Coordinates of C-alpha atoms and ligand atoms in Angstrom, one line a residue:
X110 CA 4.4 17.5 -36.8
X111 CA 0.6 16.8 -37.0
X112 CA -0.8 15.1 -33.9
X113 CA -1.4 10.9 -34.2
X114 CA -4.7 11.4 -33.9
X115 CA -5.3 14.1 -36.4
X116 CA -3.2 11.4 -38.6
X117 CA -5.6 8.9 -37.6
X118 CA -8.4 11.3 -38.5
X119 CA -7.3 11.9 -41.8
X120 CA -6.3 8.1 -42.8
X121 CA -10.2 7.5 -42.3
X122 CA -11.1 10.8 -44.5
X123 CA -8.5 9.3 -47.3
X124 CA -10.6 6.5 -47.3
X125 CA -13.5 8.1 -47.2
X126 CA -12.8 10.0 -50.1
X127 CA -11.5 7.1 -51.8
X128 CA -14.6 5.3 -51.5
X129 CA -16.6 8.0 -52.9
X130 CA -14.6 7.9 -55.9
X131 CA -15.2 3.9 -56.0
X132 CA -18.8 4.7 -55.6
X133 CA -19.3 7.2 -58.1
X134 CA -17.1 4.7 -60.9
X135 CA -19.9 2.4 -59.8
X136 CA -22.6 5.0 -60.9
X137 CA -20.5 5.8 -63.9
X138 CA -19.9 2.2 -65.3
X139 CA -24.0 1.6 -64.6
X140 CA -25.2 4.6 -66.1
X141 CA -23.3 3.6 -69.5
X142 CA -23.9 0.5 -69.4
X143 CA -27.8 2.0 -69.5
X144 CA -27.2 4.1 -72.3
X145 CA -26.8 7.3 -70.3
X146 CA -24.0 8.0 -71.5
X147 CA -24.1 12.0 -70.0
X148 CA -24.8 10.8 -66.9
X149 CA -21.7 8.3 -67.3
X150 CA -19.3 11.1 -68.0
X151 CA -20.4 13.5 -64.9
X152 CA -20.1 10.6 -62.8
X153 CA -16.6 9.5 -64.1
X154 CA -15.6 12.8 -64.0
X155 CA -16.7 12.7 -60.3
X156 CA -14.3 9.6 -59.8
X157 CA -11.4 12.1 -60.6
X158 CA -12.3 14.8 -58.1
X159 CA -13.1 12.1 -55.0
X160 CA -9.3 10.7 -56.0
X161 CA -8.1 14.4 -56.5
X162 CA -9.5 15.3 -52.7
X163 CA -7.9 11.7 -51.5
X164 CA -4.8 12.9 -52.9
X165 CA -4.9 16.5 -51.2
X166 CA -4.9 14.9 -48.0
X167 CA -2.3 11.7 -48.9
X168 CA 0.2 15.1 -49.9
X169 CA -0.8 16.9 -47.0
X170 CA -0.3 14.0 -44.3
X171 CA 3.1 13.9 -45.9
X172 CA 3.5 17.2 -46.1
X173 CA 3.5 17.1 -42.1
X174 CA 5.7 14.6 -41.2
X175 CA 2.5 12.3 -41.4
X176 CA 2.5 8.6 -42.3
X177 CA -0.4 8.0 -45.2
X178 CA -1.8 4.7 -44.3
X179 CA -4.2 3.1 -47.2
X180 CA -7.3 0.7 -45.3
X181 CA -9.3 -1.5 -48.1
X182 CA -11.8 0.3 -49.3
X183 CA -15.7 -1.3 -49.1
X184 CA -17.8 -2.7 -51.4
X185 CA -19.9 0.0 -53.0
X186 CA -23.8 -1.3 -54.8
X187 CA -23.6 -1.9 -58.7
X188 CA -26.8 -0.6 -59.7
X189 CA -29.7 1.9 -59.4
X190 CA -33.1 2.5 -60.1
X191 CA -32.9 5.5 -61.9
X192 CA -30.7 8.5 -62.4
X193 CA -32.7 10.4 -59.7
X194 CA -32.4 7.6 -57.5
X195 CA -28.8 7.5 -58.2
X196 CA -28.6 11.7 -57.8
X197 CA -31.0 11.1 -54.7
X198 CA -27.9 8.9 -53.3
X199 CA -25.2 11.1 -54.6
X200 CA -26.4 13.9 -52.6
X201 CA -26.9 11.4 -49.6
X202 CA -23.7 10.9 -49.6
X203 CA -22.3 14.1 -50.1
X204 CA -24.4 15.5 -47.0
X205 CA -22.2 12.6 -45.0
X206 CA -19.0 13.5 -46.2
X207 CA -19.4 17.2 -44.7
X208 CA -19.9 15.7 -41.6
X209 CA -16.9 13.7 -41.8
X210 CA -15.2 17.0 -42.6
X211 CA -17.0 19.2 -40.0
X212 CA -15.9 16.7 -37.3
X213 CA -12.1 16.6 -38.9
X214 CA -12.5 20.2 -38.4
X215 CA -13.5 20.2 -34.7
X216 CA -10.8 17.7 -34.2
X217 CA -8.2 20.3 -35.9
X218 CA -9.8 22.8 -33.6
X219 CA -9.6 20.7 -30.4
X220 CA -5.5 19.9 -31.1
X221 CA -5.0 23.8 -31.9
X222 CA -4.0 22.5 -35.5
X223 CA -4.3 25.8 -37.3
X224 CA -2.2 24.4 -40.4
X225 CA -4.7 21.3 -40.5
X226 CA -8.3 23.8 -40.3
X227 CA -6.4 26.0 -42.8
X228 CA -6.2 23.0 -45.4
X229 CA -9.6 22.2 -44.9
X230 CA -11.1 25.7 -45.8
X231 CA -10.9 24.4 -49.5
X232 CA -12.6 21.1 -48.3
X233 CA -15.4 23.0 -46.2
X234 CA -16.3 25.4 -49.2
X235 CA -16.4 22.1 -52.1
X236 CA -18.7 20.2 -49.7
X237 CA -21.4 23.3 -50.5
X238 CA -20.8 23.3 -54.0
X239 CA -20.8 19.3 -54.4
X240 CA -24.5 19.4 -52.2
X241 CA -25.0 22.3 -54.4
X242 CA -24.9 20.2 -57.6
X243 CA -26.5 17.3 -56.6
X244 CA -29.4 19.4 -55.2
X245 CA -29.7 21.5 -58.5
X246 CA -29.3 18.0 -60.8
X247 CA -31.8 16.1 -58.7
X248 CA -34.4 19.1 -59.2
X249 CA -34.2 19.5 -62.7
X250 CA -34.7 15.2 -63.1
X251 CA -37.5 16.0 -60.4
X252 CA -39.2 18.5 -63.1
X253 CA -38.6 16.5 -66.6
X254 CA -40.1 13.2 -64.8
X255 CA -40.2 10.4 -67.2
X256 CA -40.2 12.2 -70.3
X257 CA -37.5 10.9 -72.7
X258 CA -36.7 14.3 -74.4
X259 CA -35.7 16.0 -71.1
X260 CA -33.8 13.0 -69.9
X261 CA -32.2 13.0 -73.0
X262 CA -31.3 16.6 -73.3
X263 CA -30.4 16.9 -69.4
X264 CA -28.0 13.2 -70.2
X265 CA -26.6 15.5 -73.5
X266 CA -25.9 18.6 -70.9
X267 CA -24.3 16.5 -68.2
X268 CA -21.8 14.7 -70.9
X269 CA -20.2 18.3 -71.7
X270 CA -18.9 18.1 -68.2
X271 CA -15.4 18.0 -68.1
X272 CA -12.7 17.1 -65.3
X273 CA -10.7 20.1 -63.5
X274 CA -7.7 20.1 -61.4
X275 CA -8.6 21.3 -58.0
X276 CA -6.9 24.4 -57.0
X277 CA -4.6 22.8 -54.1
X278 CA -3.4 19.9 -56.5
X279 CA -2.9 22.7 -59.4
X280 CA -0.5 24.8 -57.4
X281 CA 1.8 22.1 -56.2
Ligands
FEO59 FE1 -14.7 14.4 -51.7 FE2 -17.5 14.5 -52.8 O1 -16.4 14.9 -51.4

């Protein structure tokens, strides 16, 4: 049985994870109500994984004889400058959630919860890849500026984007 304040821990990360996904359904329902409509779909499709990832944990808290407990989740803003101010954010926030995940980690690690740092291995390697993302999206609006062709082709590129299980919810 996982330790009360490992459960504790990972009640906050839920709604952690849960706010980023009502964060980025922000960004999406901006961005196409601005006519980005690529931009729209990554970010919607971002909304999936952040409830996918709150999900991991809700099954994994149960999993352990946990009990899930669901706090309100915060207002989030409604609108941003641009795209790169909104990627700018993204990647903001991202940089916080592995720190929320680092220190769930070293709380794992301090309660010798070796099933608990096992489950977040997945967690610890998606945190690189979402900062990863962000980084490589933010560059490329860096380089095409205010010209409408790039925007447009990167906003055409980022609409092909499409949602993916993650692994731990497609093996259950
Ligand atoms: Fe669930 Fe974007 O970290």
């Amino acid at each position: 049985m996982i330790s009360t304040k490992l459960q504790d821990a990972i009640n906050a990360q839920i709604n952690a994870e849960l706010w980023s996904a009502y964060l980025y359904l922000a960004m999406g329902m901006h961005f196409e109500s601005e006519g980005y409509a690529g931009i729209a779909n990554w970010y919607k499709v971002q909304f999936k994984e952040e409830q996918a990832h709150a999900e991991i944990f809700m099954n994994y808290l149960n999993s352990r004889g946990g009990r899930v407990v669901l706090a309100p989740i915060a207002e989030v803003p409604a609108a941003w400058d641009s795209p790169l101010a909104a990627f700018v954010a993204t990647l903001e926030h991202e940089e916080k959630v592995t720190a929320l995940i680092n220190a769930l980690y070293k709380l794992a690690d301090e309660e010798t919860d070796y099933a608990t740092k096992g489950k977040l291995d997945w967690f610890i390697s998606e945190q690189v890849e979402e900062e990863e993302t962000a980084k490589g999206i933010i560059d490329r609006l860096k380089l095409v500026g205010d010209n409408g062709m790039g925007l447009y082709m990167l906003d055409q590129e980022l609409a092909t984007r499409v949602y993916n299980v993650p692994a731990p919810l497609a093996s259950k």
